[in-house]
């Protein structure tokens, strides 16, 4: 039996294609910011560069330092020369990866693939039932360096253009340091080094954690009863030093502001008892309306896809009705949507 509030259709909305940002703005912090006050249910429109005026005091911003790898590879089948495209999803063991392949139907176990004029070669090991493939790479040198040379940034499917050199910089946060994501934690894309320095000079504290964003972030929920959805697993690392910083902030009255839904997921996973502990492993935590938040006080996030787990998380943090109103307000006010779009701060 599906609770009416948990119907997939409750998390749907109509978005004209021209509202989906296809390129980033020239300046990261020039994006727009909608501030939502959950207590008054009021909206305020400003520019992201002014975010400091709306943050609680005292406050701790928690950021995700994951770095997007150039996970998109375009090459050929060695036998026929037929074009093949791979998206690296997860490294299963050294040099063996689970990948999305296009066209998958053209691959069989044993098929040999060539990328970058032979700099990287692969053999298909398995074609599991989940629609992906398992491939083993061979190469001379360092895999990450070869990937940096011949791989492309894995832009989301709603960005309908080929990735370019600019994306290698702009589809990363300025504080990205830990390789492993195949999608950017987009709330962080709005920060500049100068803005972060300005915030710190004004007493805003920061902490870092790592959540490597996986392919599930783009996969829509397909079951009508949201609670039946199987959540994808993502890797989280919160070291002792940062867990201590987060706990101290909470104990001394600072509000914890999660910079992105990935940070919410990481903090609520590591803080399941109400206290954030060091964490190193995977999480399948699925946050949807009805979830009781234990750690996060405020959330900075972009505008998300209809019927996505990210929209469900945001709807849980505010409430579904308020978020629906906020999205309609954003449409009326000509906000830009999705990865390279504008942001909202939910207080």
Short mmCIF file of C-alpha atoms in Angstrom, two decimals:
data_model
loop_
_atom_site.label_atom_id
_atom_site.label_comp_id
_atom_site.label_asym_id
_atom_site.label_seq_id
_atom_site.Cartn_x
_atom_site.Cartn_y
_atom_site.Cartn_z
CA UNK A 1 0.00 0.00 0.00
CA UNK A 2 1.43 3.37 -0.99
CA UNK A 3 1.00 6.30 1.39
CA UNK A 4 -0.42 9.14 -0.72
CA UNK A 5 2.36 11.45 0.47
CA UNK A 6 4.92 8.95 -0.80
CA UNK A 7 3.62 8.75 -4.36
CA UNK A 8 6.25 9.45 -7.00
CA UNK A 9 3.91 11.90 -8.72
CA UNK A 10 4.16 14.19 -5.66
CA UNK A 11 7.77 14.89 -6.58
CA UNK A 12 7.15 15.82 -10.19
CA UNK A 13 7.05 19.23 -11.83
CA UNK A 14 7.17 20.68 -15.33
CA UNK A 15 10.40 22.38 -16.36
CA UNK A 16 10.80 24.03 -19.77
CA UNK A 17 14.03 22.77 -21.39
CA UNK A 18 15.33 26.30 -21.83
CA UNK A 19 15.47 26.71 -18.05
CA UNK A 20 18.17 24.05 -17.72
CA UNK A 21 21.55 25.81 -17.52
CA UNK A 22 23.80 24.51 -20.29
CA UNK A 23 26.91 26.48 -19.36
CA UNK A 24 28.19 28.01 -16.12
CA UNK A 25 28.06 31.73 -15.52
CA UNK A 26 31.29 33.65 -16.06
CA UNK A 27 31.68 34.13 -12.30
CA UNK A 28 30.76 31.31 -9.92
CA UNK A 29 29.27 33.52 -7.22
CA UNK A 30 27.21 35.57 -9.68
CA UNK A 31 24.52 32.89 -9.60
CA UNK A 32 21.23 33.71 -7.92
CA UNK A 33 20.30 32.51 -4.45
CA UNK A 34 16.82 31.88 -3.11
CA UNK A 35 16.76 31.98 0.69
CA UNK A 36 13.93 29.97 2.24
CA UNK A 37 12.95 30.49 5.87
CA UNK A 38 11.21 27.34 7.09
CA UNK A 39 9.73 29.05 10.14
CA UNK A 40 8.11 31.99 8.30
CA UNK A 41 7.80 30.13 4.97
CA UNK A 42 9.06 33.26 3.21
CA UNK A 43 11.37 33.50 0.19
CA UNK A 44 14.11 36.07 -0.36
CA UNK A 45 15.96 36.56 -3.64
CA UNK A 46 19.60 37.62 -3.69
CA UNK A 47 22.95 36.87 -5.32
CA UNK A 48 25.13 34.03 -4.14
CA UNK A 49 27.97 36.39 -3.31
CA UNK A 50 25.72 37.78 -0.54
CA UNK A 51 25.21 34.42 1.19
CA UNK A 52 27.13 35.56 4.26
CA UNK A 53 24.34 37.99 5.11
CA UNK A 54 21.90 35.10 5.59
CA UNK A 55 23.99 32.48 7.38
CA UNK A 56 23.29 31.81 11.07
CA UNK A 57 25.80 33.07 13.64
CA UNK A 58 27.72 31.14 14.86
CA UNK A 59 27.87 28.70 11.95
CA UNK A 60 29.87 25.80 10.56
CA UNK A 61 29.75 25.13 6.81
CA UNK A 62 30.40 21.49 5.97
CA UNK A 63 31.74 20.97 2.46
CA UNK A 64 32.31 17.91 0.26
CA UNK A 65 35.85 17.88 -1.16
CA UNK A 66 35.27 15.06 -3.66
CA UNK A 67 36.80 15.65 -7.09
CA UNK A 68 35.14 14.61 -10.35
CA UNK A 69 37.32 12.34 -12.46
CA UNK A 70 37.29 12.59 -16.29
CA UNK A 71 35.29 9.37 -16.33
CA UNK A 72 33.93 9.49 -19.88
CA UNK A 73 35.97 7.54 -22.42
CA UNK A 74 35.32 7.38 -26.16
CA UNK A 75 37.12 4.70 -28.14
CA UNK A 76 36.71 1.80 -30.50
CA UNK A 77 36.28 -1.95 -30.60
CA UNK A 78 39.64 -3.36 -31.68
CA UNK A 79 38.11 -5.95 -34.04
CA UNK A 80 35.68 -3.78 -35.99
CA UNK A 81 36.63 -0.20 -35.19
CA UNK A 82 33.08 0.43 -34.03
CA UNK A 83 32.70 3.41 -31.72
CA UNK A 84 32.18 2.72 -28.04
CA UNK A 85 31.66 5.02 -25.08
CA UNK A 86 32.29 4.11 -21.45
CA UNK A 87 31.39 5.93 -18.25
CA UNK A 88 33.42 4.73 -15.27
CA UNK A 89 31.01 3.98 -12.43
CA UNK A 90 33.05 2.25 -9.73
CA UNK A 91 36.43 0.58 -9.41
CA UNK A 92 35.74 -2.98 -8.23
CA UNK A 93 39.40 -3.89 -7.79
CA UNK A 94 42.66 -2.55 -9.18
CA UNK A 95 42.15 -1.64 -12.87
CA UNK A 96 38.80 -3.47 -12.98
CA UNK A 97 35.82 -1.14 -13.26
CA UNK A 98 32.07 -1.30 -13.45
CA UNK A 99 31.08 0.92 -16.38
CA UNK A 100 28.10 2.14 -18.33
CA UNK A 101 28.67 1.28 -22.00
CA UNK A 102 27.07 2.71 -25.14
CA UNK A 103 26.09 0.78 -27.17
CA UNK A 104 26.14 -2.08 -24.64
CA UNK A 105 24.42 -4.51 -26.97
CA UNK A 106 27.49 -4.48 -29.24
CA UNK A 107 29.74 -5.80 -26.49
CA UNK A 108 30.28 -9.39 -25.48
CA UNK A 109 32.52 -10.99 -22.87
CA UNK A 110 36.04 -10.90 -24.29
CA UNK A 111 35.53 -7.85 -26.52
CA UNK A 112 38.72 -5.76 -26.70
CA UNK A 113 38.49 -1.95 -26.60
CA UNK A 114 41.02 0.76 -27.43
CA UNK A 115 41.12 4.35 -26.15
CA UNK A 116 43.47 7.24 -26.83
CA UNK A 117 45.27 5.58 -29.76
CA UNK A 118 46.18 2.63 -27.58
CA UNK A 119 47.20 4.52 -24.44
CA UNK A 120 44.43 2.64 -22.67
CA UNK A 121 43.01 -0.78 -23.53
CA UNK A 122 40.16 -2.71 -21.98
CA UNK A 123 38.62 -6.16 -22.07
CA UNK A 124 34.98 -6.86 -21.23
CA UNK A 125 34.92 -9.38 -18.37
CA UNK A 126 31.21 -9.52 -17.52
CA UNK A 127 27.81 -8.20 -18.56
CA UNK A 128 25.82 -8.33 -15.30
CA UNK A 129 22.03 -8.08 -15.15
CA UNK A 130 22.09 -4.48 -13.88
CA UNK A 131 22.74 -3.18 -17.39
CA UNK A 132 26.37 -2.23 -16.80
CA UNK A 133 29.60 -3.98 -17.82
CA UNK A 134 32.72 -5.05 -15.95
CA UNK A 135 35.93 -4.24 -17.81
CA UNK A 136 39.62 -4.64 -17.05
CA UNK A 137 42.03 -1.92 -18.19
CA UNK A 138 45.64 -2.35 -19.26
CA UNK A 139 48.09 0.50 -19.86
CA UNK A 140 51.63 1.71 -19.34
CA UNK A 141 52.10 4.46 -16.81
CA UNK A 142 49.71 5.88 -14.21
CA UNK A 143 45.98 5.30 -14.77
CA UNK A 144 44.87 8.64 -13.33
CA UNK A 145 47.35 10.51 -15.55
CA UNK A 146 46.18 8.66 -18.66
CA UNK A 147 42.56 9.35 -17.70
CA UNK A 148 43.36 13.04 -17.25
CA UNK A 149 44.85 13.06 -20.74
CA UNK A 150 42.21 11.18 -22.73
CA UNK A 151 39.09 11.16 -20.54
CA UNK A 152 36.33 13.77 -20.61
CA UNK A 153 34.28 15.28 -17.81
CA UNK A 154 31.06 13.28 -17.31
CA UNK A 155 28.58 16.10 -17.71
CA UNK A 156 25.00 15.20 -16.78
CA UNK A 157 22.74 13.98 -19.60
CA UNK A 158 20.59 17.13 -19.40
CA UNK A 159 23.58 19.23 -20.50
CA UNK A 160 23.15 18.69 -24.22
CA UNK A 161 26.59 19.54 -25.49
CA UNK A 162 30.04 17.99 -25.53
CA UNK A 163 32.27 18.74 -22.53
CA UNK A 164 35.02 21.28 -23.15
CA UNK A 165 38.22 22.44 -21.46
CA UNK A 166 36.27 24.95 -19.36
CA UNK A 167 34.24 22.13 -17.82
CA UNK A 168 37.41 20.56 -16.40
CA UNK A 169 37.62 23.56 -14.10
CA UNK A 170 34.01 24.67 -13.71
CA UNK A 171 32.48 21.22 -13.09
CA UNK A 172 34.59 21.05 -9.91
CA UNK A 173 34.35 22.98 -6.69
CA UNK A 174 37.37 25.20 -5.96
CA UNK A 175 38.11 23.00 -2.91
CA UNK A 176 37.87 19.63 -4.70
CA UNK A 177 40.87 17.48 -3.75
CA UNK A 178 39.90 13.81 -3.49
CA UNK A 179 39.47 12.00 -6.82
CA UNK A 180 36.53 9.64 -7.09
CA UNK A 181 33.24 11.29 -8.10
CA UNK A 182 31.54 10.89 -11.46
CA UNK A 183 29.24 13.85 -10.79
CA UNK A 184 29.90 17.14 -9.05
CA UNK A 185 28.36 18.05 -5.69
CA UNK A 186 26.85 21.07 -7.38
CA UNK A 187 25.98 23.26 -4.39
CA UNK A 188 29.68 23.87 -3.92
CA UNK A 189 30.20 25.09 -7.47
CA UNK A 190 29.07 28.61 -6.47
CA UNK A 191 31.95 29.29 -4.08
CA UNK A 192 35.08 31.18 -5.09
CA UNK A 193 38.32 31.22 -3.08
CA UNK A 194 37.70 34.91 -2.43
CA UNK A 195 34.18 34.33 -1.11
CA UNK A 196 35.34 31.52 1.16
CA UNK A 197 38.11 33.74 2.51
CA UNK A 198 35.65 36.57 3.09
CA UNK A 199 33.31 34.24 4.99
CA UNK A 200 36.16 32.91 7.15
CA UNK A 201 37.32 36.45 7.89
CA UNK A 202 33.79 37.12 9.12
CA UNK A 203 33.90 34.20 11.54
CA UNK A 204 32.34 31.47 9.39
CA UNK A 205 33.97 28.12 10.23
CA UNK A 206 34.33 25.28 7.72
CA UNK A 207 34.82 21.52 7.86
CA UNK A 208 35.47 19.00 5.08
CA UNK A 209 34.28 15.50 4.37
CA UNK A 210 34.30 13.30 1.27
CA UNK A 211 31.36 11.68 -0.48
CA UNK A 212 32.10 10.36 -3.96
CA UNK A 213 28.96 11.10 -5.99
CA UNK A 214 27.87 8.08 -8.03
CA UNK A 215 25.73 7.37 -11.07
CA UNK A 216 22.61 7.03 -8.95
CA UNK A 217 22.37 10.79 -8.63
CA UNK A 218 21.09 10.93 -12.23
CA UNK A 219 18.86 7.86 -12.12
CA UNK A 220 15.19 8.73 -11.61
CA UNK A 221 13.05 6.81 -9.17
CA UNK A 222 10.88 4.41 -11.15
CA UNK A 223 8.60 2.91 -8.49
CA UNK A 224 5.31 4.66 -7.70
CA UNK A 225 5.78 4.02 -3.98
CA UNK A 226 8.88 6.04 -3.17
CA UNK A 227 9.60 3.92 -0.09
CA UNK A 228 10.16 0.89 -2.34
CA UNK A 229 13.08 2.53 -4.15
CA UNK A 230 16.48 0.85 -3.75
CA UNK A 231 18.97 3.60 -2.96
CA UNK A 232 22.40 3.54 -4.60
CA UNK A 233 25.45 3.24 -2.34
CA UNK A 234 28.07 5.99 -2.22
CA UNK A 235 31.46 6.08 -0.51
CA UNK A 236 31.88 8.42 2.47
CA UNK A 237 34.99 9.37 4.42
CA UNK A 238 34.91 11.60 7.48
CA UNK A 239 38.27 11.67 9.30
CA UNK A 240 38.55 11.97 13.09
CA UNK A 241 39.75 15.59 12.93
CA UNK A 242 36.70 16.74 10.96
CA UNK A 243 34.27 14.66 13.03
CA UNK A 244 35.70 16.35 16.12
CA UNK A 245 35.31 19.78 14.52
CA UNK A 246 31.69 19.07 13.60
CA UNK A 247 30.84 17.75 17.06
CA UNK A 248 32.52 20.68 18.80
CA UNK A 249 30.58 23.14 16.67
CA UNK A 250 27.30 21.47 17.55
CA UNK A 251 28.16 21.35 21.26
CA UNK A 252 29.05 25.06 21.34
CA UNK A 253 25.89 26.24 19.63
CA UNK A 254 27.00 26.64 16.02
CA UNK A 255 24.44 25.79 13.37
CA UNK A 256 25.60 23.12 10.89
CA UNK A 257 24.99 24.16 7.29
CA UNK A 258 25.37 21.31 4.79
CA UNK A 259 26.76 22.49 1.46
CA UNK A 260 24.79 20.14 -0.74
CA UNK A 261 22.64 17.06 -0.43
CA UNK A 262 25.77 14.87 -0.47
CA UNK A 263 26.90 16.47 2.77
CA UNK A 264 23.46 15.92 4.30
CA UNK A 265 23.66 12.25 3.39
CA UNK A 266 27.18 11.93 4.80
CA UNK A 267 26.44 13.74 8.05
CA UNK A 268 23.17 11.93 8.69
CA UNK A 269 24.89 8.59 7.99
CA UNK A 270 27.84 9.27 10.29
CA UNK A 271 25.59 10.96 12.85
CA UNK A 272 22.85 8.34 13.05
CA UNK A 273 23.09 8.43 16.86
CA UNK A 274 22.93 12.22 16.93
CA UNK A 275 26.71 12.53 17.24
CA UNK A 276 28.87 12.60 14.11
CA UNK A 277 31.56 9.95 14.30
CA UNK A 278 34.49 9.20 11.97
CA UNK A 279 33.26 7.22 8.99
CA UNK A 280 34.92 5.26 6.22
CA UNK A 281 32.63 3.17 4.06
CA UNK A 282 29.51 3.10 1.96
CA UNK A 283 26.05 4.44 2.72
CA UNK A 284 22.67 3.53 1.25
CA UNK A 285 20.78 6.05 3.37
CA UNK A 286 17.63 7.20 1.57
CA UNK A 287 16.14 10.43 2.93
CA UNK A 288 12.55 11.24 1.99
CA UNK A 289 9.69 13.08 3.73
CA UNK A 290 9.14 11.77 7.23
CA UNK A 291 12.85 11.37 7.92
CA UNK A 292 13.93 12.87 11.26
CA UNK A 293 17.13 14.87 10.82
CA UNK A 294 19.66 14.39 13.60
CA UNK A 295 22.58 16.62 12.61
CA UNK A 296 21.93 19.15 9.84
CA UNK A 297 20.45 22.57 10.70
CA UNK A 298 20.44 24.28 7.29
CA UNK A 299 21.04 23.29 3.69
CA UNK A 300 22.49 24.94 0.60
CA UNK A 301 21.45 23.13 -2.57
CA UNK A 302 20.78 23.57 -6.27
CA UNK A 303 17.45 22.90 -8.01
CA UNK A 304 16.97 19.19 -8.68
CA UNK A 305 15.40 16.91 -11.28
CA UNK A 306 11.76 15.87 -11.00
CA UNK A 307 11.20 12.47 -9.37
CA UNK A 308 14.80 12.38 -8.10
CA UNK A 309 16.04 11.19 -4.71
CA UNK A 310 17.68 14.61 -4.30
CA UNK A 311 14.35 16.41 -4.61
CA UNK A 312 12.92 13.97 -2.08
CA UNK A 313 15.74 14.75 0.36
CA UNK A 314 15.16 18.50 0.01
CA UNK A 315 11.40 17.94 0.45
CA UNK A 316 12.15 16.05 3.66
CA UNK A 317 14.36 18.85 4.97
CA UNK A 318 11.78 21.58 4.40
CA UNK A 319 8.46 20.03 3.52
CA UNK A 320 6.98 18.98 0.21
CA UNK A 321 4.46 21.81 -0.01
CA UNK A 322 7.04 24.50 0.76
CA UNK A 323 9.50 23.07 -1.76
CA UNK A 324 6.81 22.87 -4.43
CA UNK A 325 6.05 26.54 -3.83
CA UNK A 326 9.76 27.38 -3.93
CA UNK A 327 10.20 25.64 -7.28
CA UNK A 328 7.21 27.45 -8.74
CA UNK A 329 8.65 30.70 -7.42
CA UNK A 330 11.98 29.87 -9.06
CA UNK A 331 10.24 29.24 -12.38
CA UNK A 332 8.35 32.54 -12.14
CA UNK A 333 11.55 34.40 -11.24
CA UNK A 334 13.54 32.85 -14.13
CA UNK A 335 16.03 30.92 -12.03
CA UNK A 336 18.47 28.62 -13.85
CA UNK A 337 18.10 24.92 -12.97
CA UNK A 338 20.36 21.94 -12.27
CA UNK A 339 24.14 21.57 -12.10
CA UNK A 340 25.23 24.86 -13.65
CA UNK A 341 22.16 26.69 -12.38
CA UNK A 342 21.23 28.75 -9.31
CA UNK A 343 20.96 27.76 -5.65
CA UNK A 344 18.69 27.85 -2.64
CA UNK A 345 19.58 28.21 1.03
CA UNK A 346 17.06 26.55 3.33
CA UNK A 347 17.20 27.89 6.88
#
